[in-house]
Amino acid sequence: MHLPRFRHLSATSFEEAVSLLNEYPDAALMAGGTDLLPRMKYRLDSPEVIVSLKALPADSPSVTPEGNLALDPLMTLTAVNRSDMIREWAPLLSEAAQRVATQEIRNMGTLGGNLCQQTRCLYYNQRHSFQFVEPCYKRGGEICYFIPKGKKCWAVFMADTAPPLISLGAQVKIIGQGIRQILLEDLYTGETEKPLAMASGEVLSQILIPKAPGNRGAAFFKSTLRGGLEFATLSVAAVLDMEDDGETCSTARLTIGAVSAAPLRVRKAESALTGKRLSKELFSQVADEVVAEIRPVPHHGHSRAYLTECLRAETRHALCSAGEGIKKN
Ligand SMILES: Cc1cc2nc3c(=O)[nH]c(=O)nc-3n(C[C@H](O)[C@H](O)[C@H](O)COP(=O)(O)OP(=O)(O)OC[C@H]3O[C@@H](n4cnc5c(N)ncnc54)[C@H](O)[C@@H]3O)c2cc1C
């Protein structure tokens, strides 16, 4: 598979990237290229211009005057996983970064690229020239090959680092139309064809993670059919913040990945944990609530029935593991 021809423009700052994107409205932004370039090889994207961020060095993590951990979206996933500061501040993120793809891809792929990747589908993410005469919804047509009676696109958002960051209450800074700062969960539209709430000239320039309270338990689980190189069957990121007694949950955040066009917070299940003394029985009840709240989109050969049972088991697993991680005072 060959890449289509394109012009490569190297930005020397995020601001220059924004101005190049405005100058060439059909340009694509590239960080590590591990999502964009395969898409181009499959002719899912054919930008005439690529605005590359590769020449920009990634800043090391730092603490802002407001007390947030600031991350550069250009950090590679390997750097995210190896950072002691991230491991201490946000171990969930460190673990999720390590679960993405293979070492080679993690050496190239960035945190920002991971958060801004496109929705995926087994039928869409492959070469089309010899297979499907009619384009599917995501390619501008009016058919879904995965769910033939479907009246819309059913592609799924599969980035591994998004659910942990959402459960950690992360915000993102976006430049391009002034500077705006939004909760990461609000970056995701839930629309398969335009999964990100960003205009074409906008660039993600910072990720901010609030400091964790002292009494926190957290866990991330990514379920895959095989252990190695694989996108998630689904993922669960659980964060439990506790009252001073160490037994009552003050705030719970539970985010599920790879079951929909956006990572999903399960708010009813979260409220079922809030104010309660934690126990394995409660975690089982909450896992049932999650399954009642979410209908996973079948994807990559996994049926809804399978994903539902997987969701129940992984939620319970993640909550038990988060519960075990709470430091007792
Ligand atoms: C074989 C293979 C396996 C993979 N397995 C996984 C996996 O298990 N889990 C997973 O989550 N991903 C997986 N990926 C997808 C991809 O490698 C990762 O998501 C990676 O983190 C993407 O980062 P990147 O810097 O290479 O993104 P790029 O390809 O450079 O960009 C991806 C998208 O994000 C946009 N973008 C990049 N940076 C910014 C920014 N700062 N602001 C705004 N938009 C931006 C780009 O325009 C592009 O649309 C896999 C990819 C391959 C090829």
GROMACS .gro file of C-alpha atoms and ligand atoms in nm:
model
  382
    1MET     CA    1   0.000   0.000   0.000
    2HIS     CA    2   0.137   0.337  -0.099
    3LEU     CA    3   0.068   0.674   0.051
    4PRO     CA    4  -0.101   0.921  -0.183
    5ARG     CA    5   0.112   1.220  -0.278
    6PHE     CA    6   0.098   1.510  -0.031
    7ARG     CA    7   0.290   1.822   0.062
    8HIS     CA    8   0.460   1.809   0.402
    9LEU     CA    9   0.475   2.130   0.607
   10SER     CA   10   0.656   2.124   0.936
   11ALA     CA   11   0.520   2.353   1.210
   12THR     CA   12   0.760   2.500   1.463
   13SER     CA   13   0.492   2.583   1.721
   14PHE     CA   14   0.127   2.504   1.790
   15GLU     CA   15   0.046   2.860   1.682
   16GLU     CA   16   0.220   2.807   1.347
   17ALA     CA   17   0.030   2.480   1.304
   18VAL     CA   18  -0.296   2.674   1.353
   19SER     CA   19  -0.198   2.936   1.098
   20LEU     CA   20  -0.093   2.668   0.843
   21LEU     CA   21  -0.424   2.486   0.896
   22ASN     CA   22  -0.606   2.811   0.828
   23GLU     CA   23  -0.394   2.877   0.519
   24TYR     CA   24  -0.463   2.524   0.383
   25PRO     CA   25  -0.820   2.441   0.493
   26ASP     CA   26  -0.803   2.085   0.354
   27ALA     CA   27  -0.476   2.005   0.531
   28ALA     CA   28  -0.451   1.727   0.790
   29LEU     CA   29  -0.268   1.771   1.119
   30MET     CA   30  -0.019   1.499   1.204
   31ALA     CA   31   0.157   1.419   1.532
   32GLY     CA   32   0.306   1.066   1.534
   33GLY     CA   33   0.117   0.966   1.218
   34THR     CA   34   0.029   0.615   1.344
   35ASP     CA   35  -0.345   0.674   1.300
   36LEU     CA   36  -0.339   0.922   1.012
   37LEU     CA   37  -0.090   0.749   0.779
   38PRO     CA   38  -0.266   0.408   0.778
   39ARG     CA   39  -0.590   0.596   0.706
   40MET     CA   40  -0.420   0.764   0.412
   41LYS     CA   41  -0.286   0.431   0.285
   42TYR     CA   42  -0.642   0.298   0.288
   43ARG     CA   43  -0.750   0.620   0.110
   44LEU     CA   44  -0.987   0.705   0.396
   45ASP     CA   45  -0.810   1.042   0.404
   46SER     CA   46  -0.629   1.200   0.111
   47PRO     CA   47  -0.513   1.543   0.229
   48GLU     CA   48  -0.300   1.732  -0.021
   49VAL     CA   49  -0.112   1.895   0.266
   50ILE     CA   50   0.003   1.752   0.598
   51VAL     CA   51   0.087   1.995   0.876
   52SER     CA   52   0.330   1.802   1.091
   53LEU     CA   53   0.397   1.858   1.461
   54LYS     CA   54   0.688   1.615   1.459
   55ALA     CA   55   0.958   1.882   1.476
   56LEU     CA   56   0.816   2.020   1.801
   57PRO     CA   57   0.984   1.891   2.115
   58ALA     CA   58   0.738   1.770   2.380
   59ASP     CA   59   0.751   1.956   2.712
   60SER     CA   60   0.800   1.743   3.022
   61PRO     CA   61   0.504   1.714   3.261
   62SER     CA   62   0.481   2.003   3.506
   63VAL     CA   63   0.251   2.131   3.779
   64THR     CA   64   0.063   2.453   3.699
   65PRO     CA   65   0.017   2.736   3.953
   66GLU     CA   66  -0.346   2.614   3.988
   67GLY     CA   67  -0.214   2.274   4.097
   68ASN     CA   68  -0.297   2.068   3.787
   69LEU     CA   69  -0.057   1.831   3.616
   70ALA     CA   70   0.002   1.976   3.268
   71LEU     CA   71   0.085   1.733   2.988
   72ASP     CA   72   0.206   1.813   2.640
   73PRO     CA   73  -0.011   1.629   2.384
   74LEU     CA   74   0.306   1.566   2.184
   75MET     CA   75   0.446   1.332   2.453
   76THR     CA   76   0.478   0.988   2.301
   77LEU     CA   77   0.286   0.708   2.470
   78THR     CA   78   0.620   0.556   2.571
   79ALA     CA   79   0.719   0.882   2.742
   80VAL     CA   80   0.379   0.896   2.914
   81ASN     CA   81   0.425   0.544   3.043
   82ARG     CA   82   0.783   0.604   3.158
   83SER     CA   83   0.724   0.936   3.335
   84ASP     CA   84   0.760   0.896   3.713
   85MET     CA   85   0.552   1.208   3.765
   86ILE     CA   86   0.261   1.069   3.562
   87ARG     CA   87   0.291   0.730   3.732
   88GLU     CA   88   0.266   0.898   4.070
   89TRP     CA   89  -0.005   1.150   3.979
   90ALA     CA   90  -0.216   0.947   3.738
   91PRO     CA   91  -0.117   0.579   3.742
   92LEU     CA   92  -0.428   0.496   3.536
   93LEU     CA   93  -0.299   0.700   3.244
   94SER     CA   94   0.045   0.546   3.269
   95GLU     CA   95  -0.109   0.201   3.251
   96ALA     CA   96  -0.344   0.286   2.965
   97ALA     CA   97  -0.056   0.431   2.759
   98GLN     CA   98   0.131   0.103   2.801
   99ARG     CA   99  -0.171  -0.093   2.673
  100VAL     CA  100  -0.182   0.087   2.334
  101ALA     CA  101  -0.063  -0.120   2.037
  102THR     CA  102   0.306  -0.223   2.032
  103GLN     CA  103   0.627  -0.065   2.160
  104GLU     CA  104   0.714   0.061   1.808
  105ILE     CA  105   0.377   0.234   1.775
  106ARG     CA  106   0.397   0.375   2.130
  107ASN     CA  107   0.739   0.520   2.044
  108MET     CA  108   0.582   0.717   1.758
  109GLY     CA  109   0.220   0.768   1.867
  110THR     CA  110   0.144   1.066   2.089
  111LEU     CA  111  -0.103   1.126   2.369
  112GLY     CA  112  -0.277   1.402   2.170
  113GLY     CA  113  -0.303   1.180   1.861
  114ASN     CA  114  -0.450   0.906   2.074
  115LEU     CA  115  -0.717   1.137   2.216
  116CYS     CA  116  -0.794   1.280   1.871
  117GLN     CA  117  -0.804   0.957   1.670
  118GLN     CA  118  -1.098   0.876   1.444
  119THR     CA  119  -1.378   0.629   1.518
  120ARG     CA  120  -1.311   0.283   1.379
  121CYS     CA  121  -1.497  -0.009   1.223
  122LEU     CA  122  -1.374  -0.345   1.097
  123TYR     CA  123  -1.527  -0.282   0.755
  124TYR     CA  124  -1.425   0.082   0.724
  125ASN     CA  125  -1.060   0.057   0.842
  126GLN     CA  126  -0.931  -0.137   0.546
  127ARG     CA  127  -0.867  -0.095   0.177
  128HIS     CA  128  -1.183  -0.025  -0.016
  129SER     CA  129  -1.081  -0.013  -0.380
  130PHE     CA  130  -1.140  -0.384  -0.439
  131GLN     CA  131  -1.409  -0.462  -0.185
  132PHE     CA  132  -1.703  -0.233  -0.143
  133VAL     CA  133  -1.840  -0.067  -0.450
  134GLU     CA  134  -2.081   0.145  -0.251
  135PRO     CA  135  -1.927   0.365   0.016
  136CYS     CA  136  -2.058   0.323   0.372
  137TYR     CA  137  -2.203   0.609   0.582
  138LYS     CA  138  -1.861   0.706   0.714
  139ARG     CA  139  -1.733   0.737   0.358
  140GLY     CA  140  -2.027   0.952   0.256
  141GLY     CA  141  -2.261   0.675   0.136
  142GLU     CA  142  -2.589   0.535   0.268
  143ILE     CA  143  -2.511   0.186   0.383
  144CYS     CA  144  -2.360   0.023   0.691
  145TYR     CA  145  -2.180  -0.303   0.609
  146PHE     CA  146  -2.157  -0.402   0.973
  147ILE     CA  147  -2.525  -0.351   1.054
  148PRO     CA  148  -2.688  -0.375   0.711
  149LYS     CA  149  -3.027  -0.253   0.837
  150GLY     CA  150  -2.853   0.032   1.022
  151LYS     CA  151  -2.968   0.381   0.933
  152LYS     CA  152  -2.640   0.540   1.040
  153CYS     CA  153  -2.272   0.473   1.089
  154TRP     CA  154  -2.189   0.246   1.385
  155ALA     CA  155  -1.815   0.306   1.411
  156VAL     CA  156  -1.667   0.304   1.761
  157PHE     CA  157  -1.418   0.534   1.939
  158MET     CA  158  -1.137   0.316   2.068
  159ALA     CA  159  -0.863   0.536   2.216
  160ASP     CA  160  -0.725   0.372   2.530
  161THR     CA  161  -0.610   0.687   2.709
  162ALA     CA  162  -0.944   0.870   2.693
  163PRO     CA  163  -1.145   0.673   2.956
  164PRO     CA  164  -0.879   0.705   3.232
  165LEU     CA  165  -0.830   1.076   3.163
  166ILE     CA  166  -1.206   1.136   3.172
  167SER     CA  167  -1.238   0.946   3.501
  168LEU     CA  168  -0.952   1.159   3.637
  169GLY     CA  169  -1.151   1.474   3.551
  170ALA     CA  170  -0.897   1.591   3.290
  171GLN     CA  171  -0.944   1.908   3.089
  172VAL     CA  172  -0.793   1.997   2.753
  173LYS     CA  173  -0.672   2.328   2.618
  174ILE     CA  174  -0.753   2.392   2.254
  175ILE     CA  175  -0.610   2.676   2.046
  176GLY     CA  176  -0.721   2.804   1.707
  177GLN     CA  177  -1.031   3.010   1.782
  178GLY     CA  178  -0.877   3.188   2.076
  179ILE     CA  179  -0.788   2.955   2.363
  180ARG     CA  180  -1.056   2.741   2.518
  181GLN     CA  181  -1.038   2.494   2.801
  182ILE     CA  182  -1.299   2.220   2.824
  183LEU     CA  183  -1.349   1.894   3.008
  184LEU     CA  184  -1.202   1.612   2.802
  185GLU     CA  185  -1.538   1.435   2.812
  186ASP     CA  186  -1.690   1.733   2.628
  187LEU     CA  187  -1.437   1.691   2.345
  188TYR     CA  188  -1.632   1.385   2.228
  189THR     CA  189  -1.951   1.446   2.033
  190GLY     CA  190  -2.078   1.087   2.012
  191GLU     CA  191  -2.118   1.135   1.635
  192THR     CA  192  -1.929   0.868   1.445
  193GLU     CA  193  -1.861   1.086   1.144
  194LYS     CA  194  -1.734   1.384   1.346
  195PRO     CA  195  -1.630   1.243   1.680
  196LEU     CA  196  -1.442   1.552   1.806
  197ALA     CA  197  -1.587   1.889   1.906
  198MET     CA  198  -1.302   2.077   1.736
  199ALA     CA  199  -1.312   2.298   1.428
  200SER     CA  200  -1.073   2.217   1.145
  201GLY     CA  201  -0.818   2.488   1.237
  202GLU     CA  202  -0.806   2.393   1.605
  203VAL     CA  203  -0.522   2.210   1.780
  204LEU     CA  204  -0.510   2.039   2.118
  205SER     CA  205  -0.225   2.211   2.302
  206GLN     CA  206  -0.239   2.087   2.663
  207ILE     CA  207  -0.396   1.824   2.886
  208LEU     CA  208  -0.458   1.913   3.251
  209ILE     CA  209  -0.517   1.658   3.526
  210PRO     CA  210  -0.640   1.780   3.867
  211LYS     CA  211  -0.449   1.665   4.174
  212ALA     CA  212  -0.590   1.350   4.330
  213PRO     CA  213  -0.725   1.369   4.684
  214GLY     CA  214  -0.536   1.160   4.943
  215ASN     CA  215  -0.793   0.881   4.965
  216ARG     CA  216  -0.831   0.750   4.615
  217GLY     CA  217  -0.854   0.406   4.459
  218ALA     CA  218  -0.839   0.371   4.082
  219ALA     CA  219  -0.812   0.102   3.817
  220PHE     CA  220  -0.804   0.068   3.439
  221PHE     CA  221  -0.888  -0.250   3.251
  222LYS     CA  222  -0.863  -0.306   2.880
  223SER     CA  223  -1.020  -0.622   2.756
  224THR     CA  224  -0.880  -0.777   2.437
  225LEU     CA  225  -0.924  -1.115   2.271
  226ARG     CA  226  -0.549  -1.175   2.270
  227GLY     CA  227  -0.297  -1.020   2.506
  228GLY     CA  228  -0.083  -0.834   2.252
  229LEU     CA  229  -0.127  -0.582   1.974
  230GLU     CA  230  -0.499  -0.518   1.969
  231PHE     CA  231  -0.759  -0.246   1.993
  232ALA     CA  232  -0.986  -0.279   2.295
  233THR     CA  233  -1.286  -0.510   2.302
  234LEU     CA  234  -1.384  -0.259   2.569
  235SER     CA  235  -1.214  -0.072   2.851
  236VAL     CA  236  -1.318   0.046   3.196
  237ALA     CA  237  -1.159   0.327   3.402
  238ALA     CA  238  -1.279   0.351   3.763
  239VAL     CA  239  -1.185   0.624   4.012
  240LEU     CA  240  -1.319   0.612   4.369
  241ASP     CA  241  -1.253   0.907   4.600
  242MET     CA  242  -1.323   0.842   4.965
  243GLU     CA  243  -1.438   1.032   5.274
  244ASP     CA  244  -1.188   1.067   5.559
  245ASP     CA  245  -1.317   0.743   5.714
  246GLY     CA  246  -1.165   0.558   5.416
  247GLU     CA  247  -1.484   0.349   5.378
  248THR     CA  248  -1.748   0.581   5.232
  249CYS     CA  249  -1.722   0.688   4.871
  250SER     CA  250  -1.742   1.066   4.823
  251THR     CA  251  -1.711   1.074   4.443
  252ALA     CA  252  -1.706   0.796   4.185
  253ARG     CA  253  -1.615   0.830   3.819
  254LEU     CA  254  -1.660   0.538   3.585
  255THR     CA  255  -1.586   0.569   3.213
  256ILE     CA  256  -1.631   0.297   2.954
  257GLY     CA  257  -1.435   0.293   2.630
  258ALA     CA  258  -1.486   0.117   2.293
  259VAL     CA  259  -1.861   0.060   2.331
  260SER     CA  260  -1.984   0.367   2.146
  261ALA     CA  261  -1.879   0.659   1.923
  262ALA     CA  262  -1.749   0.833   2.238
  263PRO     CA  263  -1.612   0.721   2.574
  264LEU     CA  264  -1.914   0.701   2.806
  265ARG     CA  265  -1.947   0.807   3.168
  266VAL     CA  266  -2.207   0.594   3.345
  267ARG     CA  267  -2.363   0.852   3.571
  268LYS     CA  268  -2.642   0.646   3.728
  269ALA     CA  269  -2.390   0.382   3.825
  270GLU     CA  270  -2.159   0.653   3.962
  271SER     CA  271  -2.439   0.790   4.181
  272ALA     CA  272  -2.512   0.437   4.306
  273LEU     CA  273  -2.160   0.441   4.456
  274THR     CA  274  -2.161   0.794   4.596
  275GLY     CA  275  -2.217   0.819   4.972
  276LYS     CA  276  -2.207   0.440   5.013
  277ARG     CA  277  -1.977   0.214   5.208
  278LEU     CA  278  -1.794   0.010   4.948
  279SER     CA  279  -1.828  -0.367   4.932
  280LYS     CA  280  -1.801  -0.645   4.674
  281GLU     CA  281  -2.182  -0.681   4.681
  282LEU     CA  282  -2.221  -0.311   4.596
  283PHE     CA  283  -1.969  -0.345   4.312
  284SER     CA  284  -2.171  -0.636   4.168
  285GLN     CA  285  -2.491  -0.429   4.186
  286VAL     CA  286  -2.318  -0.136   4.019
  287ALA     CA  287  -2.186  -0.362   3.742
  288ASP     CA  288  -2.550  -0.463   3.678
  289GLU     CA  289  -2.645  -0.093   3.668
  290VAL     CA  290  -2.374  -0.023   3.411
  291VAL     CA  291  -2.510  -0.298   3.190
  292ALA     CA  292  -2.860  -0.152   3.227
  293GLU     CA  293  -2.730   0.197   3.139
  294ILE     CA  294  -2.517   0.112   2.835
  295ARG     CA  295  -2.601  -0.087   2.521
  296PRO     CA  296  -2.259  -0.161   2.373
  297VAL     CA  297  -2.231  -0.121   1.998
  298PRO     CA  298  -2.128  -0.458   1.852
  299HIS     CA  299  -1.790  -0.420   1.683
  300HIS     CA  300  -1.496  -0.614   1.538
  301GLY     CA  301  -1.691  -0.941   1.542
  302HIS     CA  302  -1.802  -0.906   1.907
  303SER     CA  303  -2.177  -0.950   1.953
  304ARG     CA  304  -2.375  -0.720   2.182
  305ALA     CA  305  -2.450  -1.016   2.413
  306TYR     CA  306  -2.078  -1.091   2.448
  307LEU     CA  307  -1.986  -0.726   2.503
  308THR     CA  308  -2.260  -0.690   2.765
  309GLU     CA  309  -2.125  -0.979   2.973
  310CYS     CA  310  -1.771  -0.855   2.921
  311LEU     CA  311  -1.881  -0.510   3.040
  312ARG     CA  312  -2.042  -0.653   3.353
  313ALA     CA  313  -1.734  -0.860   3.439
  314GLU     CA  314  -1.476  -0.589   3.365
  315THR     CA  315  -1.670  -0.323   3.555
  316ARG     CA  316  -1.686  -0.542   3.865
  317HIS     CA  317  -1.320  -0.630   3.818
  318ALA     CA  318  -1.218  -0.262   3.787
  319LEU     CA  319  -1.428  -0.153   4.087
  320CYS     CA  320  -1.290  -0.433   4.308
  321SER     CA  321  -0.937  -0.346   4.203
  322ALA     CA  322  -0.996   0.028   4.265
  323GLY     CA  323  -1.151  -0.057   4.604
  324GLU     CA  324  -0.847  -0.264   4.700
  325GLY     CA  325  -0.618   0.026   4.610
  326ILE     CA  326  -0.778   0.268   4.858
  327LYS     CA  327  -0.536   0.359   5.133
  328LYS     CA  328  -0.697   0.308   5.472
  329ASN     CA  329  -0.619   0.589   5.719
  330LIG     C1  330  -0.138  -0.151   1.431
  330LIG     C2  331  -0.198  -0.041   1.515
  330LIG     C3  332  -0.248  -0.072   1.640
  330LIG     C4  333  -0.305   0.028   1.718
  330LIG     N1  334  -0.352  -0.007   1.842
  330LIG     C5  335  -0.410   0.089   1.919
  330LIG     C6  336  -0.459   0.053   2.049
  330LIG     O1  337  -0.450  -0.059   2.095
  330LIG     N2  338  -0.520   0.152   2.120
  330LIG     C7  339  -0.532   0.281   2.075
  330LIG     O2  340  -0.587   0.364   2.147
  330LIG     N3  341  -0.483   0.317   1.954
  330LIG     C8  342  -0.421   0.224   1.875
  330LIG     N4  343  -0.372   0.259   1.752
  330LIG     C9  344  -0.396   0.394   1.699
  330LIG    C10  345  -0.279   0.494   1.714
  330LIG     O3  346  -0.157   0.433   1.697
  330LIG    C11  347  -0.279   0.561   1.849
  330LIG     O4  348  -0.406   0.614   1.876
  330LIG    C12  349  -0.177   0.676   1.858
  330LIG     O5  350  -0.173   0.724   1.990
  330LIG    C13  351  -0.212   0.792   1.765
  330LIG     O6  352  -0.120   0.896   1.791
  330LIG     P1  353  -0.041   0.969   1.672
  330LIG     O7  354   0.040   1.077   1.735
  330LIG     O8  355   0.032   0.871   1.589
  330LIG     O9  356  -0.165   1.027   1.593
  330LIG     P2  357  -0.171   1.084   1.444
  330LIG    O10  358  -0.187   0.970   1.349
  330LIG    O11  359  -0.062   1.181   1.419
  330LIG    O12  360  -0.307   1.165   1.457
  330LIG    C14  361  -0.429   1.098   1.482
  330LIG    C15  362  -0.543   1.200   1.467
  330LIG    O13  363  -0.534   1.296   1.570
  330LIG    C16  364  -0.520   1.428   1.517
  330LIG     N5  365  -0.424   1.498   1.605
  330LIG    C17  366  -0.302   1.456   1.643
  330LIG     N6  367  -0.249   1.543   1.731
  330LIG    C18  368  -0.340   1.642   1.748
  330LIG    C19  369  -0.343   1.762   1.824
  330LIG     N7  370  -0.242   1.799   1.905
  330LIG     N8  371  -0.454   1.842   1.815
  330LIG    C20  372  -0.557   1.806   1.736
  330LIG     N9  373  -0.560   1.694   1.661
  330LIG    C21  374  -0.452   1.613   1.668
  330LIG    C22  375  -0.467   1.409   1.376
  330LIG    O14  376  -0.506   1.516   1.293
  330LIG    C23  377  -0.532   1.279   1.336
  330LIG    O15  378  -0.663   1.300   1.288
  330LIG    C24  379  -0.311   0.161   1.671
  330LIG    C25  380  -0.259   0.192   1.545
  330LIG    C26  381  -0.202   0.092   1.467
  330LIG    C27  382  -0.146   0.127   1.334
   0.00000   0.00000   0.00000
